[in-house]
Short mmCIF file of C-alpha atoms in Angstrom, two decimals:
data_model
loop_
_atom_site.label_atom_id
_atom_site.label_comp_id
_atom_site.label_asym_id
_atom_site.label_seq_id
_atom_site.Cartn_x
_atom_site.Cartn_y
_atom_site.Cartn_z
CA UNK Y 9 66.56 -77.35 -19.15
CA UNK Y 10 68.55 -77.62 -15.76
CA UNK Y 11 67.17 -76.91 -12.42
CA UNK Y 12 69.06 -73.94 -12.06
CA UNK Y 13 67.06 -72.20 -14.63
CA UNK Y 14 64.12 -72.77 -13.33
CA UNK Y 15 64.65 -71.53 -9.88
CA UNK Y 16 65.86 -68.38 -11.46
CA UNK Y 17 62.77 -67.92 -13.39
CA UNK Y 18 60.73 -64.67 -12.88
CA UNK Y 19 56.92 -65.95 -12.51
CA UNK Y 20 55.48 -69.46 -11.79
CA UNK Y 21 52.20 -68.42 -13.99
CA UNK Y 22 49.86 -71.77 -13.25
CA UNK Y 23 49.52 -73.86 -9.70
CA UNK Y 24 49.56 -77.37 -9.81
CA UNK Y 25 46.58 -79.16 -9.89
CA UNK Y 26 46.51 -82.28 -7.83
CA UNK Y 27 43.90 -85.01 -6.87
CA UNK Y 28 41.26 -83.72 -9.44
CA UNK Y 29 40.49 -83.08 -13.15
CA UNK Y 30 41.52 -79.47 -13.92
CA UNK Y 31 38.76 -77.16 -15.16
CA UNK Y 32 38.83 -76.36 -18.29
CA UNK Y 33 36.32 -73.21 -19.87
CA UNK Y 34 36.44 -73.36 -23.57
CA UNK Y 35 35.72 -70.70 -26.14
CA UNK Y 36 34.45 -71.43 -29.76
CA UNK Y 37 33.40 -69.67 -32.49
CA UNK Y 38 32.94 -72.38 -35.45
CA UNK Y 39 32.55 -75.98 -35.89
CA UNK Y 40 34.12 -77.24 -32.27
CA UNK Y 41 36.45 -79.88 -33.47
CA UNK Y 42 39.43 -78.99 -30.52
CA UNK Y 43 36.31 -78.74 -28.37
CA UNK Y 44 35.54 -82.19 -29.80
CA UNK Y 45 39.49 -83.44 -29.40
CA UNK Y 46 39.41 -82.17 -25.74
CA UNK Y 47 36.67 -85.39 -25.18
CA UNK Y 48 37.82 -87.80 -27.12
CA UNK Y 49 41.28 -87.00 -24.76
CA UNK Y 50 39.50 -86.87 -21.81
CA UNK Y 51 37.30 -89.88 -22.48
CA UNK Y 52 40.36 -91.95 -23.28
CA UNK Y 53 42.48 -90.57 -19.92
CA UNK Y 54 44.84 -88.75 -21.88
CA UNK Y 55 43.45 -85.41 -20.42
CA UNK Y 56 42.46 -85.34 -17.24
CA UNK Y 57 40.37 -82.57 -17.24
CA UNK Y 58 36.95 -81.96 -17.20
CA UNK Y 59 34.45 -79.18 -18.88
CA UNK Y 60 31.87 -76.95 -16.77
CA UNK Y 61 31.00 -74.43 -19.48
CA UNK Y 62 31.52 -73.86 -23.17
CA UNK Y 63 31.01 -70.42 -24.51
CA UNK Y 64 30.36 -69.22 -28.18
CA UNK Y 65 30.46 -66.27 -29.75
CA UNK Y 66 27.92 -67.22 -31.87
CA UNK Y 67 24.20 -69.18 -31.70
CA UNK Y 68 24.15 -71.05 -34.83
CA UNK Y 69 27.24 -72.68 -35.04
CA UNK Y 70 28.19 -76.57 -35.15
CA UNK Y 71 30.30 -76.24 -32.66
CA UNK Y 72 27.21 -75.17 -30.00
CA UNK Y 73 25.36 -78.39 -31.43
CA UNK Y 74 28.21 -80.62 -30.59
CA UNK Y 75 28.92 -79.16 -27.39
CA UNK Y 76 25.15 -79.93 -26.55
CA UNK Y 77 25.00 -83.34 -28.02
CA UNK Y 78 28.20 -84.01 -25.63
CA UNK Y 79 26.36 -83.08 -22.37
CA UNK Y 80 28.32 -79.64 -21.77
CA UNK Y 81 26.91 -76.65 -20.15
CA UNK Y 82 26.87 -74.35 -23.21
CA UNK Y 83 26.37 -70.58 -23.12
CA UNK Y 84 26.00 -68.33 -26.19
CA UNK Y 85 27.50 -64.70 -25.76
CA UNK Y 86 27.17 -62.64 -28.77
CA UNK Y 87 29.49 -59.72 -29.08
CA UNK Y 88 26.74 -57.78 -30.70
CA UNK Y 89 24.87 -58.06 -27.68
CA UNK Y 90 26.99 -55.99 -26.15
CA UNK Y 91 28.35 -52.35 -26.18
CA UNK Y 92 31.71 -52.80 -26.36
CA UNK Y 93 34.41 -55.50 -26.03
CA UNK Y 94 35.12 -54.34 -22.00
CA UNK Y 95 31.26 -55.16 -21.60
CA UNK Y 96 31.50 -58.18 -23.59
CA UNK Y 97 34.84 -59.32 -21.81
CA UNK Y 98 32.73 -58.77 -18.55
CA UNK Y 99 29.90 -61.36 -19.13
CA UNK Y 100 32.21 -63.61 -20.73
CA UNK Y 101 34.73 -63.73 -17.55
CA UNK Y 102 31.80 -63.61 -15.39
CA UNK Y 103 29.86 -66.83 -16.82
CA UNK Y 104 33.61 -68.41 -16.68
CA UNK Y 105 34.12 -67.42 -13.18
CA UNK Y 106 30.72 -68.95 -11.75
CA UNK Y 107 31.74 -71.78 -13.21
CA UNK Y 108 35.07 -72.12 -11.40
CA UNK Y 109 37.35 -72.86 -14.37
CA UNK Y 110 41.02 -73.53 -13.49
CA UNK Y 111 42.08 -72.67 -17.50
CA UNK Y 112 40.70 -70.83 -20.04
CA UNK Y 113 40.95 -72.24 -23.86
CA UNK Y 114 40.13 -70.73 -26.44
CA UNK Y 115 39.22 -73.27 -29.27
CA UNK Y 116 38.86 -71.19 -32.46
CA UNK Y 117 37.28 -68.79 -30.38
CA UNK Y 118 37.49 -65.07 -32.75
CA UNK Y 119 37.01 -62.62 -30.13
CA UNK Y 120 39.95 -60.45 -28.41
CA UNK Y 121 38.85 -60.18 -25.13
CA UNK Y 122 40.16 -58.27 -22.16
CA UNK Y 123 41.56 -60.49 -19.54
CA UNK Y 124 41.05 -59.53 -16.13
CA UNK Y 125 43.47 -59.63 -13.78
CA UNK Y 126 42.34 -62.23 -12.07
CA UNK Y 127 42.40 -64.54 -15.12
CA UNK Y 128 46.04 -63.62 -15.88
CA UNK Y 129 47.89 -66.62 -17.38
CA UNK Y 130 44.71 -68.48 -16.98
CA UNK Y 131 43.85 -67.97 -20.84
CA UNK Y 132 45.27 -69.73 -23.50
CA UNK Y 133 45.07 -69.75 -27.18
CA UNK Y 134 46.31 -72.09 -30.11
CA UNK Y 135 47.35 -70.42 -33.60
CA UNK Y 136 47.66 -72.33 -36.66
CA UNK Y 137 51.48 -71.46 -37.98
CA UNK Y 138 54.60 -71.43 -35.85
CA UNK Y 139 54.65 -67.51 -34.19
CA UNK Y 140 56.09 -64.91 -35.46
CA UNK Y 141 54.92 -66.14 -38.94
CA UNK Y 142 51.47 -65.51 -40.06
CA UNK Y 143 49.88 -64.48 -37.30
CA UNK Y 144 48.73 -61.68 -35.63
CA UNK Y 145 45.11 -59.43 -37.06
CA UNK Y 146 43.60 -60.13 -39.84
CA UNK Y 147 45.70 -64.15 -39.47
CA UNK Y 148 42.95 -66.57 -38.34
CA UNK Y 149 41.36 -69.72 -39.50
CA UNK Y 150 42.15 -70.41 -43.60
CA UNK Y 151 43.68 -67.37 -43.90
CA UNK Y 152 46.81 -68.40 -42.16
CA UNK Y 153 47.69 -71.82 -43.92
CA UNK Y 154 46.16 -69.42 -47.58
CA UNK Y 155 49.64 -66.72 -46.78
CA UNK Y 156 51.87 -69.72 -45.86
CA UNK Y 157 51.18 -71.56 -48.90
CA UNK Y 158 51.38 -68.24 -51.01
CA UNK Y 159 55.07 -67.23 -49.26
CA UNK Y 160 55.66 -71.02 -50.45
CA UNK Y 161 57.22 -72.12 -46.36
CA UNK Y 162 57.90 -75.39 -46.10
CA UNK Y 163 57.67 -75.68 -42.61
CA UNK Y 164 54.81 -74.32 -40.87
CA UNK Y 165 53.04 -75.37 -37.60
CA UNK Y 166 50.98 -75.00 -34.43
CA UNK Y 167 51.75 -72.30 -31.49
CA UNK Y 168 50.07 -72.64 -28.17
CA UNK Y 169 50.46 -69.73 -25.77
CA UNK Y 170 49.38 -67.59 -23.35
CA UNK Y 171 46.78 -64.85 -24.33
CA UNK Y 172 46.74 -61.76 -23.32
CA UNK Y 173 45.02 -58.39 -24.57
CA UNK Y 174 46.33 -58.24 -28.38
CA UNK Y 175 46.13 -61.19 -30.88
CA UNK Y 176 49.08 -64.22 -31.09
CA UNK Y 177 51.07 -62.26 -28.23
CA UNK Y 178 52.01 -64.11 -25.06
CA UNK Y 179 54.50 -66.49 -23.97
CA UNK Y 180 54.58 -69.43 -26.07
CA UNK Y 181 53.84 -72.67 -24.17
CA UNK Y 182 54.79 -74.95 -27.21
CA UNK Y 183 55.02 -75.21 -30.84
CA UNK Y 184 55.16 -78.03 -33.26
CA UNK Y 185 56.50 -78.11 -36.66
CA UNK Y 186 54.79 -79.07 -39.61
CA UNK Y 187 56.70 -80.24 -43.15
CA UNK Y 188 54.52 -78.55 -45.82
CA UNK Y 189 54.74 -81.06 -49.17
CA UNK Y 190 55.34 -80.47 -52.01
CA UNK Y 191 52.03 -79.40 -54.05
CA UNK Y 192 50.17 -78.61 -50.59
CA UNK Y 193 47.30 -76.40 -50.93
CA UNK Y 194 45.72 -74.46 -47.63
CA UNK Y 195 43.29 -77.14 -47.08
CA UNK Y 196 45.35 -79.73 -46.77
CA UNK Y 197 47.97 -77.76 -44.65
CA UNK Y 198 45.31 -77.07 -42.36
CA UNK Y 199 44.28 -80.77 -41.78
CA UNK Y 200 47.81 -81.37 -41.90
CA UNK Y 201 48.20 -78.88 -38.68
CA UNK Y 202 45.09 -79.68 -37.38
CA UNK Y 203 46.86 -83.60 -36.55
CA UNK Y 204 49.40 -81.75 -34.86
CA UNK Y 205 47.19 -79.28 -32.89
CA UNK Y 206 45.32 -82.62 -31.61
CA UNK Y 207 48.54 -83.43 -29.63
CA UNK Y 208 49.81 -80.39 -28.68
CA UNK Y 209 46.33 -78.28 -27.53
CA UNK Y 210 46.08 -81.16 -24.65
CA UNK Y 211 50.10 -81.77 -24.04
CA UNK Y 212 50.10 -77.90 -23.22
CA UNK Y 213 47.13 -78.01 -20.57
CA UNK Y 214 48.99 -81.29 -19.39
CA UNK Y 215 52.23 -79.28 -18.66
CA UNK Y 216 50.05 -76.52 -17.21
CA UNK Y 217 48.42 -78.54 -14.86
CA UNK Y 218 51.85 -79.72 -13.75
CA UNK Y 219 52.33 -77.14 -12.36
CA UNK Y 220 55.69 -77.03 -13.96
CA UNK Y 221 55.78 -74.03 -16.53
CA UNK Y 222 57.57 -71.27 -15.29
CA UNK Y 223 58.07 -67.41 -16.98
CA UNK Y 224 60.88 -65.66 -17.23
CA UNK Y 225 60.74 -62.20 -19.96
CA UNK Y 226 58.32 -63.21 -22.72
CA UNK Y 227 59.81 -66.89 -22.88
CA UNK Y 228 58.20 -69.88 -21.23
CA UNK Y 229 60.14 -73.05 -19.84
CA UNK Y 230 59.17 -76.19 -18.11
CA UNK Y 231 60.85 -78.38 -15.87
CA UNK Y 232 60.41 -81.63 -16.45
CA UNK Y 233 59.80 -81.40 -20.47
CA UNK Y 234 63.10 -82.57 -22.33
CA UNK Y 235 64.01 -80.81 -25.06
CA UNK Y 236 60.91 -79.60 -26.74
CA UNK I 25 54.66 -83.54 -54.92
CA UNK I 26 52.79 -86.01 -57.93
CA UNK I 27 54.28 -85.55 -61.40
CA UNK I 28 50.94 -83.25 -62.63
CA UNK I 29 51.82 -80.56 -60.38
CA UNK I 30 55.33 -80.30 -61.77
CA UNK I 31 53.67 -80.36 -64.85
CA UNK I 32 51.32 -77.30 -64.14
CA UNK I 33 54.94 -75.60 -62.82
CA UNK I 34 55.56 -72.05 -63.84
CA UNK I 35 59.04 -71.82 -64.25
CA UNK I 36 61.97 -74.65 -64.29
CA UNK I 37 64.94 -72.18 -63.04
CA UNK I 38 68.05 -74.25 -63.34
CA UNK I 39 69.16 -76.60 -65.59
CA UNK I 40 70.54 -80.39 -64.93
CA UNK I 41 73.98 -80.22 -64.09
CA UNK I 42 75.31 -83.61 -65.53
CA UNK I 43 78.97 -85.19 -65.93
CA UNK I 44 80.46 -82.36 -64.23
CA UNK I 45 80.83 -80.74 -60.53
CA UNK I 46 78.26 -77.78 -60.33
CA UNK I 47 80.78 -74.90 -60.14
CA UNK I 48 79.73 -72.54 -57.13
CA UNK I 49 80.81 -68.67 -56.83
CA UNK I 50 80.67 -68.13 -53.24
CA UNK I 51 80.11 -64.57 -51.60
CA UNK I 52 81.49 -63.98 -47.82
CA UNK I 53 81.66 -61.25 -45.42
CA UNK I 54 82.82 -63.31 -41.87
CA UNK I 55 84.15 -66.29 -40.86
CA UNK I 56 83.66 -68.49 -43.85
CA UNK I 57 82.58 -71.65 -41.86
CA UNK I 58 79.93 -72.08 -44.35
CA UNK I 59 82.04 -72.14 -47.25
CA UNK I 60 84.58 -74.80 -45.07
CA UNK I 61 81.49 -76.96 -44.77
CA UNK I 62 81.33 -77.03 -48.58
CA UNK I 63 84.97 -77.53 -48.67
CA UNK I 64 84.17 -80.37 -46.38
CA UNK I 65 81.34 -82.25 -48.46
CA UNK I 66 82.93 -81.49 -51.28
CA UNK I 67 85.94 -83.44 -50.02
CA UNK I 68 83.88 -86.10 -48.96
CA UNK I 69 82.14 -86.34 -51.77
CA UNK I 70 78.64 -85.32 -50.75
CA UNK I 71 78.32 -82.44 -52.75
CA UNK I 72 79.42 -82.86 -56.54
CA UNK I 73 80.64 -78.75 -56.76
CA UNK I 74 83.79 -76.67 -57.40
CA UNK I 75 84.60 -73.15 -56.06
CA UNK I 76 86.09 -71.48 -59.04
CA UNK I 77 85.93 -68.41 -57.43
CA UNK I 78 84.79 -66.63 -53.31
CA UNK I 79 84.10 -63.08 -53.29
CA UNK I 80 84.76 -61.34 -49.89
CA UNK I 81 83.35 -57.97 -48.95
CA UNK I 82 86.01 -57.56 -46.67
CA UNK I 83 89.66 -57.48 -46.63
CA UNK I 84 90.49 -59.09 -43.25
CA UNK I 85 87.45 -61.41 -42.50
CA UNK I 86 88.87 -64.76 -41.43
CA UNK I 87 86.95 -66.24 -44.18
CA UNK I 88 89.39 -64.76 -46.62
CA UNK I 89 92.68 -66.34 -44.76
CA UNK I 90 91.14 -69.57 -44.46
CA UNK I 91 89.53 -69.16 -48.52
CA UNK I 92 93.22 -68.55 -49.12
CA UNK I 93 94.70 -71.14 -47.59
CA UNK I 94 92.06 -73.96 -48.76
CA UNK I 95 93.65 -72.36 -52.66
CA UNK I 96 90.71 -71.01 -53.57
CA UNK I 97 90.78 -67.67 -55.82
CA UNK I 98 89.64 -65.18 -53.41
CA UNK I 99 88.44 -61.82 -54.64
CA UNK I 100 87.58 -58.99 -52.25
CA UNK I 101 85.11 -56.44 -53.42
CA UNK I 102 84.31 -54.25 -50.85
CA UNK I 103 81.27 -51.57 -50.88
CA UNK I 104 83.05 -48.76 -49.87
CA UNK I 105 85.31 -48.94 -53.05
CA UNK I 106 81.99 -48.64 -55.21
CA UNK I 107 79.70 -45.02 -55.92
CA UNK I 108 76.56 -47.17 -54.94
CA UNK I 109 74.68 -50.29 -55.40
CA UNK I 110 74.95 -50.54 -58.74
CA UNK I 111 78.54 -50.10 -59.35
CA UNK I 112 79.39 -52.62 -56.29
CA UNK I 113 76.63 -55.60 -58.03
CA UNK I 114 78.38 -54.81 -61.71
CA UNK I 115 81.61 -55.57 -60.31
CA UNK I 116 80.16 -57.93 -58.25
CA UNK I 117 78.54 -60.20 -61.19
CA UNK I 118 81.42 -59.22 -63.80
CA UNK I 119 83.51 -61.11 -61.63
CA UNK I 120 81.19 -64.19 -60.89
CA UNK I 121 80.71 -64.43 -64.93
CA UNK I 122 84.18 -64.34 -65.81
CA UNK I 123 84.70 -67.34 -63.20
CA UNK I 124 81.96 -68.95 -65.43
CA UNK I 125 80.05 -70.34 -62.32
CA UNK I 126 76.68 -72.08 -62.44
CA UNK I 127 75.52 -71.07 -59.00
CA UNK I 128 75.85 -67.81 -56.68
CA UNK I 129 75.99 -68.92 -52.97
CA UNK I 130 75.68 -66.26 -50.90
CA UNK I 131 77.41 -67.38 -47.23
CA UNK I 132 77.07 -65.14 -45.18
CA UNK I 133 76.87 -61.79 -47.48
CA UNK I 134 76.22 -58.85 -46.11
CA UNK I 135 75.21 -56.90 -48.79
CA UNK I 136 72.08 -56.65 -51.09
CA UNK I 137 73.36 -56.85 -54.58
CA UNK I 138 71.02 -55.67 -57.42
CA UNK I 139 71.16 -59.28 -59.67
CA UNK I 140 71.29 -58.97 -63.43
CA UNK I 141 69.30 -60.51 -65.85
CA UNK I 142 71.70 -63.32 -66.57
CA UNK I 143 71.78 -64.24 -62.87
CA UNK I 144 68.32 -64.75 -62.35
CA UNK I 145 67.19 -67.73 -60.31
CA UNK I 146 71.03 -68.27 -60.33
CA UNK I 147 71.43 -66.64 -56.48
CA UNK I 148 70.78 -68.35 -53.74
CA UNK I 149 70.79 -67.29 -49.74
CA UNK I 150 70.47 -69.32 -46.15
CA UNK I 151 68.86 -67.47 -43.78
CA UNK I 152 69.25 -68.83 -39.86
CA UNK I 153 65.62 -68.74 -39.07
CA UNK I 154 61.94 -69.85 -40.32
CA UNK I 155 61.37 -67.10 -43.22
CA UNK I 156 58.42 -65.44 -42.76
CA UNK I 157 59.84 -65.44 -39.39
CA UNK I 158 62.62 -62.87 -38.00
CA UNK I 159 63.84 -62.17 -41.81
CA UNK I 160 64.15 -58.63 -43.03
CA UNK I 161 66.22 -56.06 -42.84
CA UNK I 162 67.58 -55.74 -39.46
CA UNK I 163 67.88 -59.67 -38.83
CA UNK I 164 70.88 -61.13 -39.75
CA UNK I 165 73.67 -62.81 -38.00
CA UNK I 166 73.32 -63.39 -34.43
CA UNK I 167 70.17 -60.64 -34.40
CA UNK I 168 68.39 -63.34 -35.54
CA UNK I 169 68.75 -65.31 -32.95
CA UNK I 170 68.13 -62.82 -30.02
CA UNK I 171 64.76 -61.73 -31.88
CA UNK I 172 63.99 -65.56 -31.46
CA UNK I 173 64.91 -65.66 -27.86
CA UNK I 174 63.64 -62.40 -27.36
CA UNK I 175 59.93 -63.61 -28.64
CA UNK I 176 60.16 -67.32 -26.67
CA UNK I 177 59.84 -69.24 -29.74
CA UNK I 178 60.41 -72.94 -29.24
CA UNK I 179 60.95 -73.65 -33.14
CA UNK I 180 62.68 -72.04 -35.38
CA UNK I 181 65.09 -73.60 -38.08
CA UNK I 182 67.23 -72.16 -41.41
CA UNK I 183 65.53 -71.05 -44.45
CA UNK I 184 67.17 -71.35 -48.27
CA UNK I 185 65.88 -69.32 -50.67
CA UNK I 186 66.35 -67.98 -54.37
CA UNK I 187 67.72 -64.11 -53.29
CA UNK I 188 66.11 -61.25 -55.21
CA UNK I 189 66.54 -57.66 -54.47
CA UNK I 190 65.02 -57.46 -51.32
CA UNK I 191 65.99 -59.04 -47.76
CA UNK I 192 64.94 -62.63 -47.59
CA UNK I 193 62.48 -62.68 -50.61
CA UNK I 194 62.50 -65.01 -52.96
CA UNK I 195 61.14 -68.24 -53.43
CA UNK I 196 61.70 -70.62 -50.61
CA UNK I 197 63.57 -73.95 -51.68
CA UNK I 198 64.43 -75.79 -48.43
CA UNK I 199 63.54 -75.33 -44.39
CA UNK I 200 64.49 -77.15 -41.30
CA UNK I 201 63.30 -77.19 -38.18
CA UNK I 202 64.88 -76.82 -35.39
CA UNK I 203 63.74 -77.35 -31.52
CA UNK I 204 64.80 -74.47 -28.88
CA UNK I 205 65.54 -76.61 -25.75
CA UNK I 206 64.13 -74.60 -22.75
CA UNK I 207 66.31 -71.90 -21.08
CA UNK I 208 68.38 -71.84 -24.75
CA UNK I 209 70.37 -68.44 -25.51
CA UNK I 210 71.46 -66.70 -28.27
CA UNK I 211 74.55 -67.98 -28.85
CA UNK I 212 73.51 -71.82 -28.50
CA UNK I 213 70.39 -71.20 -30.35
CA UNK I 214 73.28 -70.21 -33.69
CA UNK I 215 74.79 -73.39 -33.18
CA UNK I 216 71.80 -75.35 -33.21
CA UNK I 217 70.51 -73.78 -36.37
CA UNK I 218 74.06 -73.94 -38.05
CA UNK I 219 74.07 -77.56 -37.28
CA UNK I 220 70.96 -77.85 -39.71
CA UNK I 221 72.78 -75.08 -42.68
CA UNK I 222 75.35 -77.78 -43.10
CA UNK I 223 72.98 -79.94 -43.84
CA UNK I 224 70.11 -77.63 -45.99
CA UNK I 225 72.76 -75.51 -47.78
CA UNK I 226 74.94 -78.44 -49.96
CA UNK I 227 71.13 -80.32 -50.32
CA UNK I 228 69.73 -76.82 -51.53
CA UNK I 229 72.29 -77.32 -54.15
CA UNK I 230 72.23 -80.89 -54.89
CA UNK I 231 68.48 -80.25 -55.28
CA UNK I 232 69.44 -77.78 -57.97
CA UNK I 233 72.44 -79.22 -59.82
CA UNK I 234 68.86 -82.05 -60.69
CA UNK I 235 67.49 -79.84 -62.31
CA UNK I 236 64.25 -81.08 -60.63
CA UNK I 237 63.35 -77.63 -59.01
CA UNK I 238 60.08 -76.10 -60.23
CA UNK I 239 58.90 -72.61 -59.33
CA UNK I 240 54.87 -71.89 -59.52
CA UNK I 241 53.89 -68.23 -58.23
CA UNK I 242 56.11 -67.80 -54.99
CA UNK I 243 56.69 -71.53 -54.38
CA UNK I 244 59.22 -74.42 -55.35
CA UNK I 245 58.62 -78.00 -55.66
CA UNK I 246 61.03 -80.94 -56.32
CA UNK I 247 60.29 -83.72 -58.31
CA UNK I 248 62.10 -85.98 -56.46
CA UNK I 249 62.11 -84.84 -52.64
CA UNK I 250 59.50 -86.78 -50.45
CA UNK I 251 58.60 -84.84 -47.92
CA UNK I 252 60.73 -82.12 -46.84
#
């Protein structure tokens, strides 16, 4: 995009972050294989970030394992544990505000959560199909790539964007196509996407940290990406 | 796809076309610059098709000058003329069968015709967007587009499908991609996706005129496309 855009842009969402890692507080609910992606990036220098707290939603799963094995202060907080989702919202903004996250990412994380204000554009969320199409409640995990194989696409894909309080709603960051083959069943669309989530989960928090992504209506651009 | 899912197939919808061009009934409502794409690849040789007959739901679209002037046989059928629905798709077909054409193409159509019997799997549509995104009643033409700036996306693409008698149904036989540069509008956005139609619409048919297209539930394989 030119310059001039830019500058006319309505809301500059995300500072830069310079001469450090950003701060990244990430949100499972399941196995933890972006959580896992997010370190091999950042072990390689292809993210500099870094990780002060994981929260789950839930106690058993792999994904709290892995995050252990890895070193990562882990926190489990269980929306049954809590009254409503404002109350569970609370603790979970709470836990990531002590731990002075720059960037909130959800990884598979199933909750909706209310986003304070002071978290606002500091939340982001990845969604396995290219938004508007299959998303949205009751679209999550294997039931996604299960309704694109039934409506037969042959495109689908990965969304990245801002979330705010309903489900596969704010500004897209970035999206990346996905050629469905011929004969493609739902699990191997969804390792197919997966590949693609790998590169554009961390190329999204790159861009952030840039500083460069700017907002203007529902529609996000950034300055010094090309065409994509 | 592998040769055992074609197999397994459902339905084989159109027959080989062999030692003859395909011959195409095309229906119009605008500007006709899809059907002067087919004129073009046809004249080039790309696409192996005659036009034996357009049908125009207007009287004074441009498409119908420039159908006229390329020597087509140009029909207008308008709505209006016709009690309802029914009456308009009778006339509709009656003329498409008497024209003895292999394939309906609809470019551009504006109406939903009710197909008969005999026409089955023999309509096809191009939508300009990702179908299951911004399809529908409501999105056609340049709506389309401004419901795809509107939302942000940074994907979306052309969609043809097998038309039934809803909006935007049937089975899906080819989709493209294509990338919304940042700070995109409307009206560049059409351009970008039309760029792709030229392409998807005469391979749509090629694909066809094979006879390799298989249909199994909701979705439609080729036996000889790679990828896409």
């Amino acid at each position: 995009m030119s310059e001039n855009d830019c500058t006319a842009a309505d809301v500059a969402p995300f500072p830069e972050i310079t001469g450090r890692p950003i701060r990244l507080g990430v949100l499972i609910s399941g196995g933890g294989t972006t959580l896992l992606n997010f370190l091999d990036q950042i072990a390689s220098g292809e993210l500099h970030a870094e990780i002060p707290i994981v929260i789950a939603s839930q106690k058993n799963c792999r994904g709290v394992q892995r995050s252990r094995d890895a070193g990562l202060p882990t926190t489990v907080i269980r929306g049954r544990d809590y009254e409503n989702v404002t109350a569970l919202s609370e603790a979970v903004f709470a836990a990531l505000r002590s731990a002075e996250v720059d960037l909130v990412v959800m990884a598979g994380y199933l909750s909706l959560l209310q986003i304070p204000p002071d978290f606002r554009w500091r939340v982001i969320n990845i969604h396995p199909s290219l938004i508007p199409a299959f998303c949205g409640h009751g679209f999550y995990g294997h039931h996604v790539h299960e309704a694109a194989i039934a409506r037969g696409v042959k495109i689908s894909g990965c969304t990245v964007h801002f979330a705010d309080n309903e489900y596969d709603h704010g500004p897209i960051l970035l999206q990346a196509p996905v050629v469905v083959p011929d004969g493609c069943d739902a699990e191997q669309l969804a390792g197919l996407v997966f590949a693609e989530e790998k590169r554009a989960y961390p190329e999204a928090i790159r861009r952030l940290a840039s500083g460069k992504i700017r907002i203007q209506g529902n529609a996000s651009s950034c300055e010094s990406a090309g065409g994509e």
